[in-house]
Coordinates of C-alpha atoms in Angstrom, one line a residue:
Chain P
M247 CA 52.5 -24.7 -36.3
S248 CA 48.9 -23.6 -36.7
E249 CA 46.1 -25.1 -38.6
V250 CA 43.5 -23.0 -40.1
V251 CA 40.1 -25.2 -40.6
Y252 CA 37.1 -23.5 -43.1
F253 CA 33.6 -24.3 -41.7
E254 CA 30.8 -23.4 -44.2
L255 CA 28.2 -21.1 -42.9
A256 CA 24.9 -20.7 -44.2
E257 CA 24.1 -17.4 -45.8
D258 CA 20.5 -16.8 -44.3
A259 CA 20.6 -18.4 -41.5
L260 CA 18.9 -16.1 -37.9
P261 CA 20.4 -13.5 -36.8
L262 CA 23.5 -14.5 -34.6
E263 CA 24.3 -12.0 -31.7
L264 CA 27.9 -12.4 -30.7
P265 CA 28.8 -11.9 -27.1
L266 CA 31.2 -8.7 -26.8
M267 CA 34.7 -9.7 -25.5
A268 CA 35.7 -8.0 -22.7
C269 CA 38.8 -7.7 -23.4
P270 CA 41.1 -7.1 -26.5
V271 CA 41.7 -10.2 -28.3
P272 CA 45.4 -11.2 -27.4
A273 CA 48.3 -12.1 -29.8
G274 CA 49.2 -14.3 -26.9
F275 CA 47.5 -16.3 -24.5
P276 CA 43.7 -15.8 -24.4
S277 CA 42.1 -14.4 -21.2
P278 CA 41.0 -17.3 -18.9
A279 CA 37.6 -15.5 -18.5
D280 CA 36.7 -15.4 -22.1
G281 CA 33.9 -17.5 -23.1
Y282 CA 32.1 -17.1 -19.7
S283 CA 31.3 -13.5 -20.3
D284 CA 27.8 -13.1 -18.6
Q285 CA 25.4 -10.3 -17.5
T286 CA 25.6 -9.0 -14.4
L287 CA 23.3 -10.7 -11.6
D288 CA 20.2 -8.2 -11.6
L289 CA 19.0 -8.4 -7.6
H290 CA 16.1 -6.4 -8.2
R291 CA 14.7 -8.7 -10.8
Y292 CA 15.0 -11.4 -8.6
L293 CA 13.0 -9.6 -5.6
F294 CA 10.7 -8.0 -8.0
E295 CA 9.1 -10.6 -10.3
R296 CA 6.1 -8.8 -10.7
P297 CA 7.1 -5.1 -10.2
A298 CA 4.1 -3.1 -11.4
S299 CA 2.4 -4.9 -8.0
T300 CA 5.8 -5.7 -5.7
F301 CA 6.3 -3.0 -3.2
L302 CA 9.3 -2.3 -0.6
A303 CA 8.6 -1.7 3.0
Q304 CA 10.5 -0.9 6.3
V305 CA 9.5 -3.0 9.5
T306 CA 8.9 -0.9 12.7
G307 CA 7.6 -3.6 15.3
D308 CA 9.2 -6.9 16.7
S309 CA 6.3 -8.9 16.3
M310 CA 7.7 -11.4 13.6
L311 CA 11.0 -11.8 15.1
G312 CA 10.6 -15.8 15.2
A313 CA 10.2 -15.7 11.4
G314 CA 13.2 -13.9 10.8
I315 CA 11.9 -10.0 10.3
N316 CA 13.7 -7.8 12.7
P317 CA 13.0 -4.0 13.0
D318 CA 14.2 -1.9 10.3
D319 CA 14.4 -4.9 8.2
F320 CA 13.0 -4.2 4.5
I321 CA 10.1 -6.3 3.2
V322 CA 9.1 -7.3 0.0
V323 CA 5.4 -7.2 -0.4
N324 CA 3.6 -8.5 -3.7
R325 CA -0.1 -8.0 -4.2
A326 CA -0.5 -10.1 -7.2
I327 CA -0.3 -13.5 -4.8
T328 CA -3.5 -14.7 -3.3
P329 CA -2.5 -15.6 0.1
V330 CA -3.3 -18.9 1.5
D331 CA -2.6 -20.7 5.0
G332 CA 1.1 -20.2 6.3
H333 CA 1.6 -17.1 4.3
I334 CA 3.1 -13.9 5.8
V335 CA 1.3 -11.0 4.9
V336 CA 0.7 -7.3 5.4
A337 CA -3.1 -7.4 6.7
V338 CA -5.2 -3.9 7.3
V339 CA -6.3 -4.3 11.0
E340 CA -8.3 -1.5 12.1
G341 CA -7.1 0.8 9.8
E342 CA -3.4 -0.1 10.4
H343 CA -0.8 -2.3 8.2
T344 CA 0.5 -5.1 10.3
V345 CA 3.1 -8.0 9.2
K346 CA 1.8 -11.5 10.5
R347 CA 1.5 -14.9 9.5
L348 CA -1.9 -15.9 7.9
R349 CA -3.6 -19.0 9.2
Q350 CA -6.3 -20.7 7.9
E351 CA -8.0 -23.9 9.3
N352 CA -11.6 -25.4 9.3
G353 CA -13.1 -22.2 7.7
R354 CA -11.4 -20.2 10.9
M355 CA -8.9 -17.4 10.1
W356 CA -6.3 -15.6 12.5
L357 CA -3.2 -13.7 12.2
E358 CA -0.2 -15.0 14.2
A359 CA 2.7 -13.0 15.5
A360 CA 6.2 -15.1 15.5
N361 CA 6.7 -13.8 18.9
E362 CA 5.1 -14.8 22.0
R363 CA 4.7 -11.4 23.5
Y364 CA 2.0 -10.9 20.9
P365 CA -1.3 -13.2 21.1
A366 CA -2.8 -14.2 17.8
L367 CA -5.7 -12.3 16.3
E368 CA -8.8 -14.2 15.7
L369 CA -11.0 -12.9 12.5
P370 CA -14.3 -13.7 12.9
D371 CA -16.7 -13.5 9.6
D372 CA -17.9 -10.5 10.3
Y373 CA -14.5 -8.7 11.0
R374 CA -13.8 -6.2 8.5
F375 CA -10.0 -6.9 7.4
E376 CA -7.9 -7.0 4.4
I377 CA -5.0 -9.0 3.2
W378 CA -2.9 -5.9 1.7
G379 CA -0.2 -8.0 -0.2
V380 CA 1.9 -11.5 0.6
V381 CA 5.6 -11.0 2.0
T382 CA 7.8 -12.8 -0.5
H383 CA 11.0 -11.7 1.0
V384 CA 12.9 -9.7 3.8
I385 CA 16.1 -7.9 3.7
H386 CA 18.4 -7.8 6.8
P387 CA 21.5 -6.4 7.0
F388 CA 24.4 -8.0 9.3
M389 CA 26.1 -4.6 9.3
K390 CA 24.0 -1.3 10.5
K391 CA 25.2 1.5 9.0
K392 CA 24.8 5.0 10.2
T393 CA 22.5 6.2 7.9
P394 CA 19.5 4.1 6.6
V395 CA 20.2 2.2 3.7
A396 CA 21.1 4.3 0.6
A397 CA 19.5 7.6 2.3
W398 CA 22.9 9.4 1.3
A399 CA 21.7 8.8 -2.2
N400 CA 18.6 11.3 -1.9
Q401 CA 20.2 13.7 0.8
P402 CA 22.0 16.7 -0.5
R403 CA 25.8 16.8 0.6
K404 CA 27.6 20.0 1.4
W405 CA 31.2 19.8 0.0
S406 CA 34.0 21.7 2.1
P407 CA 37.5 21.5 1.1
S408 CA 39.0 20.0 4.1
Chain Z
M224 CA -13.5 -2.5 -29.5
Y225 CA -11.6 -0.2 -27.1
A226 CA -11.6 0.1 -23.6
L227 CA -11.3 3.2 -21.3
V228 CA -10.0 2.5 -17.8
D229 CA -10.6 5.5 -15.6
C230 CA -9.1 5.5 -11.7
N231 CA -11.9 6.5 -9.6
N232 CA -10.7 9.7 -7.8
F233 CA -7.2 8.8 -8.5
Y234 CA -4.9 11.0 -6.0
V235 CA -7.2 10.1 -3.1
S236 CA -7.3 6.5 -4.0
C237 CA -3.2 6.6 -4.2
E238 CA -3.4 8.0 -0.5
R239 CA -5.8 5.1 0.6
V240 CA -3.5 2.4 -0.5
F241 CA -0.9 3.4 1.7
Q242 CA -3.4 5.3 4.6
P243 CA -6.0 2.3 5.4
R244 CA -7.4 5.2 7.8
F245 CA -8.6 7.2 4.8
V246 CA -11.0 4.5 3.6
G247 CA -14.6 5.0 3.8
V248 CA -14.0 8.7 5.4
P249 CA -14.1 12.0 3.4
G250 CA -10.9 13.2 2.0
V251 CA -9.4 15.4 -0.5
V252 CA -6.1 16.3 -2.3
L253 CA -5.1 19.7 -2.8
S254 CA -3.5 21.1 -6.0
N255 CA 0.0 22.6 -6.1
N256 CA 0.6 24.7 -3.9
D257 CA -2.4 23.8 -1.7
G258 CA -4.6 26.2 -3.7
C259 CA -7.7 24.2 -4.4
L260 CA -9.4 20.9 -4.4
I261 CA -8.4 18.6 -7.5
S262 CA -9.2 15.0 -6.1
R263 CA -12.1 14.5 -3.9
S264 CA -13.4 11.0 -2.3
D265 CA -17.2 9.9 -3.1
E266 CA -17.7 10.5 0.6
A267 CA -16.7 14.4 0.0
K268 CA -18.5 14.9 -3.1
A269 CA -21.4 13.6 -1.0
L270 CA -20.8 16.4 1.0
G271 CA -21.1 19.0 -1.5
L272 CA -17.7 19.5 -1.9
K273 CA -17.2 20.9 -5.6
M274 CA -13.9 20.2 -8.0
G275 CA -11.7 23.6 -7.6
E276 CA -12.9 25.0 -5.0
P277 CA -10.3 27.4 -3.2
F278 CA -8.8 25.4 -0.3
H279 CA -9.0 28.3 2.2
K280 CA -12.8 29.1 1.6
V281 CA -13.7 25.4 2.8
R282 CA -11.2 24.9 5.0
P283 CA -13.3 25.3 8.4
F284 CA -16.3 23.1 6.3
L285 CA -13.4 20.5 5.9
E286 CA -12.5 20.6 9.7
Q287 CA -16.0 20.7 10.7
H288 CA -16.8 17.5 8.6
G289 CA -13.6 15.6 9.5
V290 CA -12.2 15.6 6.1
W291 CA -8.9 14.3 5.8
V292 CA -6.7 16.7 3.6
R293 CA -3.5 16.2 1.7
S294 CA -1.0 18.0 -0.3
S295 CA -1.1 17.0 -4.0
N296 CA 2.1 14.0 -4.1
Y297 CA 3.1 13.5 -7.6
A298 CA 6.0 11.5 -6.8
L299 CA 3.6 8.8 -5.6
Y300 CA 0.8 9.4 -8.1
G301 CA 3.3 9.1 -11.0
D302 CA 4.7 5.8 -9.6
M303 CA 1.1 4.3 -8.8
S304 CA 0.1 5.6 -12.2
R305 CA 3.0 3.7 -14.2
R306 CA 1.8 0.5 -12.0
V307 CA -1.6 0.7 -13.4
V308 CA -0.4 0.8 -16.9
E309 CA 1.8 -2.0 -16.6
V310 CA -0.6 -4.4 -15.0
L311 CA -3.2 -2.7 -17.9
S312 CA -0.4 -4.1 -20.5
L313 CA -0.9 -7.6 -19.1
F314 CA -4.3 -7.4 -20.8
T315 CA -3.1 -6.0 -24.4
P316 CA 0.0 -4.7 -25.7
E317 CA -1.6 -1.5 -27.2
V318 CA -2.3 1.0 -24.1
E319 CA -2.6 4.2 -24.9
V320 CA -2.3 6.6 -21.7
Y321 CA -4.6 9.3 -21.7
S322 CA -4.1 11.2 -18.7
I323 CA -2.5 10.2 -15.3
D324 CA -5.4 8.6 -14.5
E325 CA -6.9 7.2 -17.6
A326 CA -5.9 4.8 -20.4
F327 CA -7.6 3.4 -23.6
L328 CA -7.0 -0.5 -24.5
N329 CA -7.4 -1.5 -28.0
L330 CA -8.9 -4.7 -27.8
A331 CA -9.0 -5.4 -31.3
G332 CA -7.8 -9.0 -32.0
L333 CA -8.8 -10.1 -28.7
R334 CA -12.4 -11.5 -29.9
Y335 CA -11.5 -15.2 -29.3
A336 CA -9.5 -14.4 -26.0
A337 CA -12.2 -12.6 -24.9
P338 CA -15.7 -13.3 -26.2
D339 CA -17.8 -12.3 -23.0
L340 CA -16.5 -8.6 -23.2
V341 CA -18.2 -7.5 -19.4
Q342 CA -16.3 -10.6 -17.8
Y343 CA -13.0 -9.4 -19.7
A344 CA -13.4 -5.8 -18.5
T345 CA -14.5 -7.1 -14.7
E346 CA -11.2 -9.2 -15.0
I347 CA -9.1 -6.1 -15.7
Q348 CA -10.9 -4.0 -13.1
R349 CA -10.4 -6.9 -10.4
T350 CA -7.1 -7.3 -11.5
V351 CA -5.9 -3.7 -11.2
A352 CA -7.9 -3.3 -7.9
Q353 CA -5.9 -6.2 -6.4
H354 CA -2.4 -5.8 -7.9
V355 CA -2.1 -2.0 -7.3
G356 CA -5.1 -1.2 -5.1
I357 CA -6.5 1.4 -7.2
P358 CA -10.5 1.2 -7.8
T359 CA -11.3 2.0 -11.7
C360 CA -14.6 2.2 -14.0
V361 CA -14.2 0.2 -17.2
G362 CA -16.2 1.3 -20.2
V363 CA -16.1 -0.9 -23.6
A364 CA -17.2 0.5 -27.2
P365 CA -16.2 0.1 -30.8
S366 CA -14.9 3.7 -30.5
K367 CA -13.1 5.7 -28.3
T368 CA -15.9 8.3 -28.0
L369 CA -18.2 5.6 -27.2
A370 CA -15.7 4.3 -24.7
K371 CA -15.8 7.4 -22.9
L372 CA -19.4 7.5 -22.8
A373 CA -19.8 3.8 -21.6
N374 CA -17.4 4.7 -18.7
R375 CA -19.4 7.6 -17.6
L376 CA -22.4 5.4 -17.2
A377 CA -20.2 2.6 -15.3
R378 CA -19.3 5.9 -12.8
K379 CA -22.8 5.8 -12.3
L380 CA -22.9 2.3 -10.9
P381 CA -23.0 1.3 -7.5
E382 CA -19.9 0.4 -5.8
T383 CA -21.2 -2.8 -4.7
Q384 CA -21.2 -3.9 -8.2
P385 CA -18.4 -4.1 -11.0
R386 CA -18.3 -0.7 -12.5
V387 CA -18.5 -1.8 -16.0
W388 CA -20.3 -0.8 -19.3
V389 CA -20.1 -2.5 -22.4
L390 CA -21.9 -1.0 -25.8
D391 CA -21.1 -4.1 -27.8
T392 CA -24.9 -4.1 -29.4
E393 CA -26.7 -1.3 -31.7
A394 CA -29.4 -1.1 -29.1
K395 CA -27.1 -0.5 -26.0
Q396 CA -25.4 2.0 -28.0
Q397 CA -28.7 4.0 -28.8
D398 CA -29.8 3.8 -25.2
A399 CA -26.4 5.0 -24.1
L400 CA -26.5 7.9 -26.6
R401 CA -29.7 8.9 -25.5
R402 CA -28.6 8.9 -22.1
M403 CA -25.9 11.6 -22.9
P404 CA -26.4 15.0 -22.4
I405 CA -24.6 16.5 -25.1
E406 CA -22.0 18.5 -22.9
D407 CA -20.9 15.4 -21.3
V408 CA -20.0 14.1 -25.1
W409 CA -16.2 14.0 -25.4
G410 CA -14.8 16.7 -27.6
I411 CA -17.5 19.3 -27.1
G412 CA -16.7 22.2 -25.2
R413 CA -18.9 24.0 -22.8
R414 CA -19.6 26.8 -25.5
Y415 CA -20.0 24.4 -28.2
A416 CA -22.9 22.4 -26.4
L417 CA -24.7 26.0 -25.8
K418 CA -24.5 26.4 -29.6
L419 CA -25.8 22.8 -30.4
R420 CA -28.6 23.3 -27.5
D421 CA -29.7 26.3 -29.5
N422 CA -30.3 24.1 -32.5
G423 CA -32.3 21.7 -30.7
I424 CA -29.6 19.2 -29.8
G425 CA -29.5 18.2 -26.2
T426 CA -28.2 14.5 -26.1
A427 CA -25.5 12.5 -28.1
A428 CA -28.5 10.8 -29.8
E429 CA -30.0 13.8 -31.4
L430 CA -26.6 14.9 -32.5
A431 CA -25.9 11.3 -33.9
A432 CA -29.5 11.5 -35.7
M433 CA -28.4 14.7 -37.4
P434 CA -27.3 14.1 -41.1
E435 CA -23.7 14.0 -42.2
P436 CA -23.6 17.2 -44.3
W437 CA -25.2 19.4 -41.5
V438 CA -22.6 18.3 -39.4
R439 CA -19.9 18.8 -41.7
R440 CA -21.2 22.4 -42.2
H441 CA -21.8 23.4 -38.5
M442 CA -19.1 21.6 -36.5
G443 CA -15.8 22.5 -37.7
G444 CA -15.8 20.1 -41.2
V445 CA -13.6 17.0 -40.7
V446 CA -13.3 17.2 -36.8
G447 CA -17.2 17.2 -36.6
V448 CA -17.7 14.3 -38.8
R449 CA -15.0 12.4 -37.2
L450 CA -16.6 13.0 -33.8
W451 CA -20.1 12.2 -35.3
R452 CA -19.0 9.1 -37.0
E453 CA -17.2 7.7 -33.5
L454 CA -20.8 8.2 -32.0
H455 CA -22.1 6.0 -34.7
G456 CA -19.6 3.3 -33.5
H457 CA -16.7 3.9 -36.2
S458 CA -13.2 4.3 -35.0
C459 CA -11.6 7.6 -36.2
L460 CA -9.5 8.7 -34.0
S461 CA -5.8 7.5 -34.0
F462 CA -4.5 5.6 -31.5
D463 CA -1.5 7.8 -29.6
P464 CA 0.2 5.8 -26.7
Q465 CA 1.6 8.3 -24.5
E466 CA 3.0 7.9 -20.8
C467 CA 3.0 10.2 -17.8
D468 CA 6.1 12.1 -16.7
E469 CA 6.9 12.5 -12.9
E470 CA 4.9 15.5 -12.6
G471 CA 1.8 13.8 -13.9
Q472 CA 2.2 15.8 -17.5
L473 CA 1.7 13.6 -20.6
V474 CA 4.8 12.9 -22.9
S475 CA 4.1 10.7 -26.2
I476 CA 6.1 8.1 -26.6
G477 CA 7.8 7.9 -30.1
A478 CA 6.8 11.6 -31.2
S479 CA 8.3 14.3 -29.3
K480 CA 6.6 17.2 -28.1
R481 CA 6.6 20.6 -30.0
S482 CA 7.1 22.9 -26.8
L483 CA 8.3 22.0 -23.1
T484 CA 7.1 24.2 -20.2
H485 CA 8.1 24.2 -16.8
S486 CA 6.2 26.7 -14.5
R487 CA 5.2 26.8 -11.0
S488 CA 3.4 29.1 -8.3
F489 CA 5.0 30.6 -5.3
G490 CA 4.5 29.5 -1.9
K491 CA 4.4 33.3 -1.2
P492 CA 4.8 36.4 -3.9
L493 CA 8.0 37.4 -5.0
C494 CA 9.1 40.9 -5.4
E495 CA 13.3 40.4 -4.9
H496 CA 14.8 40.4 -8.4
R497 CA 17.5 38.0 -6.8
L498 CA 14.8 35.4 -6.0
L499 CA 13.0 35.6 -9.3
R500 CA 16.4 35.2 -11.3
E501 CA 16.9 31.9 -9.1
A502 CA 13.6 30.8 -9.6
V503 CA 13.6 31.0 -13.6
A504 CA 17.4 29.8 -13.5
T505 CA 15.8 26.5 -11.9
F506 CA 13.0 26.2 -14.1
V507 CA 15.2 26.4 -17.3
A508 CA 17.4 23.8 -15.6
R509 CA 14.1 21.7 -15.5
A510 CA 12.7 22.4 -18.8
A511 CA 16.3 21.9 -20.6
E512 CA 16.7 18.6 -18.9
K513 CA 13.4 17.4 -20.3
L514 CA 14.7 19.0 -23.9
R515 CA 17.6 16.8 -23.8
Q516 CA 15.6 13.8 -22.9
Q517 CA 13.5 13.8 -25.6
G518 CA 16.8 14.9 -27.9
S519 CA 15.7 18.2 -29.0
A520 CA 17.2 21.7 -29.0
A521 CA 15.0 24.9 -28.8
H522 CA 15.1 28.5 -31.1
V523 CA 12.8 30.2 -29.0
L524 CA 12.5 30.6 -25.0
T525 CA 9.8 32.4 -23.4
V526 CA 9.7 33.7 -19.8
L527 CA 6.6 34.3 -18.2
L528 CA 5.6 36.0 -14.9
G529 CA 2.1 35.6 -13.1
T530 CA 0.8 38.5 -10.7
D531 CA -2.1 37.6 -8.6
K532 CA -5.1 36.5 -10.4
Y533 CA -7.3 37.7 -7.9
A534 CA -6.0 41.0 -7.9
P535 CA -8.8 43.7 -8.3
T536 CA -6.0 45.8 -10.4
A537 CA -6.9 45.9 -14.2
G538 CA -4.8 44.2 -17.0
P539 CA -3.9 40.6 -17.6
S540 CA -2.2 38.6 -14.7
T541 CA 0.1 36.8 -16.9
H542 CA 2.9 38.5 -18.9
T543 CA 5.4 36.9 -21.1
T544 CA 8.5 38.1 -23.4
V545 CA 10.0 35.9 -26.0
V546 CA 13.9 35.4 -26.4
T547 CA 15.0 34.3 -30.1
L548 CA 18.4 32.6 -29.8
A549 CA 20.8 33.0 -32.4
S550 CA 20.5 29.1 -33.1
A551 CA 19.0 26.2 -31.2
S552 CA 20.4 25.1 -28.3
D553 CA 20.1 22.3 -25.6
D554 CA 22.8 23.8 -23.3
T555 CA 21.8 24.8 -19.9
S556 CA 24.1 27.7 -19.3
E557 CA 23.0 29.2 -23.1
L558 CA 19.4 29.1 -21.8
T559 CA 19.7 30.1 -18.6
Q560 CA 21.7 33.3 -20.0
A561 CA 18.7 33.7 -22.4
A562 CA 16.1 33.7 -20.0
L563 CA 17.8 36.0 -17.5
H564 CA 17.9 38.4 -20.4
G565 CA 14.2 37.8 -21.3
L566 CA 13.5 38.3 -16.8
Q567 CA 15.6 41.7 -17.0
E568 CA 13.3 43.2 -19.3
L569 CA 10.0 41.6 -18.1
A570 CA 10.1 42.0 -14.5
R571 CA 9.1 45.6 -13.3
P572 CA 10.6 46.6 -10.0
G573 CA 8.3 46.9 -7.0
V574 CA 5.7 44.5 -8.5
S575 CA 4.9 41.4 -7.0
Y576 CA 4.8 37.9 -8.7
H577 CA 2.8 35.0 -7.8
K578 CA 4.3 32.3 -10.4
A579 CA 6.8 32.2 -12.9
G580 CA 7.9 29.7 -16.0
V581 CA 9.6 28.9 -19.0
V582 CA 8.5 27.8 -22.2
L583 CA 10.9 26.1 -24.7
S584 CA 9.5 26.2 -28.5
G585 CA 10.7 26.2 -32.0
L586 CA 12.3 22.7 -31.4
E587 CA 14.2 20.7 -33.8
P588 CA 16.6 17.5 -33.5
A589 CA 19.7 18.2 -31.5
T590 CA 21.6 16.2 -34.2
Q591 CA 20.4 18.0 -37.1
R592 CA 20.9 21.7 -35.7
Q593 CA 20.9 24.5 -38.3
M594 CA 24.5 26.3 -38.1
G595 CA 24.9 30.0 -37.7
L596 CA 27.7 31.9 -39.0
F597 CA 28.3 33.5 -35.6
T598 CA 27.3 30.6 -33.5
K599 CA 29.4 27.4 -31.6
S600 CA 31.7 25.6 -33.7
P601 CA 31.3 21.9 -34.0
E602 CA 34.1 21.2 -31.5
L603 CA 32.7 23.6 -29.0
L604 CA 29.0 22.2 -29.7
A605 CA 30.5 18.4 -28.7
Q606 CA 32.0 19.8 -25.5
S607 CA 28.8 21.5 -24.6
S608 CA 26.5 18.3 -24.8
K609 CA 29.2 16.2 -23.3
L610 CA 29.3 18.7 -20.3
M611 CA 25.2 18.3 -20.5
A612 CA 25.4 14.5 -20.4
A613 CA 27.7 14.5 -17.4
L614 CA 25.5 17.0 -15.5
D615 CA 22.1 14.8 -16.2
T616 CA 23.9 11.8 -15.1
L617 CA 24.9 13.0 -11.9
N618 CA 21.7 14.4 -11.4
A619 CA 20.0 11.5 -12.4
R620 CA 22.2 9.5 -9.8
Y621 CA 22.4 12.0 -6.6
G622 CA 19.0 13.8 -7.0
R623 CA 17.9 16.5 -8.9
Q624 CA 19.7 19.8 -8.8
T625 CA 22.9 18.2 -7.0
V626 CA 25.0 20.0 -9.5
R627 CA 23.6 23.1 -10.5
Y628 CA 24.4 26.8 -12.3
A629 CA 25.2 29.2 -9.3
V630 CA 22.2 31.4 -10.2
A631 CA 19.5 28.6 -9.5
A632 CA 18.3 27.7 -6.5
D633 CA 19.4 24.8 -3.7
R634 CA 16.7 22.2 -3.1
D635 CA 14.5 23.9 -0.4
P636 CA 14.1 27.4 -1.9
V637 CA 12.3 29.8 0.1
W638 CA 9.7 30.5 -2.9
Q639 CA 8.9 26.7 -3.0
G640 CA 5.1 26.3 -3.5
R641 CA 3.2 25.2 -0.2
S642 CA 2.6 21.6 0.4
A643 CA 1.9 21.6 3.9
F644 CA 0.1 18.1 4.1
R645 CA 2.1 16.3 1.5
S646 CA 2.1 12.4 2.3
P647 CA 5.4 10.6 2.4
R648 CA 6.8 9.4 -1.4
Y649 CA 6.5 6.1 -0.2
T650 CA 7.4 4.1 -3.2
T651 CA 10.5 6.4 -4.4
H652 CA 12.6 8.0 -1.8
W653 CA 14.2 6.1 0.4
P654 CA 13.9 8.2 3.3
D655 CA 10.1 8.4 3.1
I656 CA 9.7 4.4 2.8
W657 CA 6.3 2.9 3.7
K658 CA 6.6 1.7 6.9
V659 CA 4.8 -1.2 8.3
N660 CA 4.3 -2.6 11.9

């Protein structure tokens, strides 16, 4: 036996958006997934909180191995963040971009590698340097693709009948 | 109040964001096909290099003075421009993109949020510089024409201080008008400036001092009066938000364009008919894609061919032919057929062409097309629009020209314009991605 209960609805309520059900409403058992419908997760929005000031770069060197940044990894660089002691940053040193950890202490400032093969780089007051942006994330693949990530998406491919 | 934010030497500045070596060193960016100088760093300007100078003429001079050279990289500039606009919209919801490197901000309603306009404009400038890395000049005034004028004055300030100029009082506006030669006023062309000078009007202040009836009579009626009122600080120009497409061309947001053009100079002059067909078909495909993007269909298609501008032969250097379609279309195959038909008539055997292009006009909304007696049935139309939608989706996903009509060109056609010195598309193309050590 089914029982029908009527609810009163306010006529001039705010517009109510109902989620679109993913499957047709069945006459028998309802889908166990209904009621849990959600948007898909958007990794782009997670990594690029400020898309206008966030840039993606590929790392070429091994000076930051100790911080978990390997050669060929992608780093997410945000220019909207003001760098402070301990941030991993992209700095401009002698006309080149470089990833290092920024250290500040007692008015001294230096750039530190996370690899003992690279010496720290002291930044005296008169040294011309610039912090380009702050590294917020690293994207590291555990499986190497033969081609660079998603390079296929931009490459023309020849189709040939097999 | 309006603010005009203008990016300094925009293309040069974009290159510098990813190439710190270029900072403080003279540099230039070349136009399409590496033809002439279109962006110069301040250092290059100081060397006496002029806007629009042909590259081949100044090349030895550039090498001699260690000036770096880049071909234009519109993928990069378009992306950086988009970023600048996005940062500007943090300050006010009303941003009108005026060109790839300039935008007006409507500051009305910020009277309480931004009581100190100099401070506010400085903050805009500082934020754009930090977030995107592009230096700007900001001019603030009660009308767009005055904001443009204020921006010119800000540009003259030294780089060591904020390049901001605010015309918030009558006295400051008068001073700015007196300092502005008439040919530098926004909306006054070179020929018009000469005419005004003949009438003894040499500065913006002298024009503003003329009585309104004189302006109405001598300066094209209401258009002139509008300009004159703008100079007096009354805002008369409408606010028309636009954005730049990927080639740096302006597209109105909301309002659709009334015609669509796609034209290019060739890397080397073309004579062979097969190659001309290939080029024209490729340009039609691009124009048709833009057409569908704005939801229009075209009635009229113009094919244009350009011969050498600098050739000593008599006659015009651009030749066109117009093809009228039986009914408006947004179908690449129909438009291609029409264009190839036009090309057949236009192209002369044995003549080398330096440039080709396609213009689509007579636009109407694709959904409200006028049916013709001998045109496609609604079923065929529906089929065509489905096919075009699939084509656009595939090309958006896998890159331009992945799926194309056989007559159109592959991705690196022989006639493609020269860009021998293009920097990588750091922010928009995976294989080109910005590398950091």
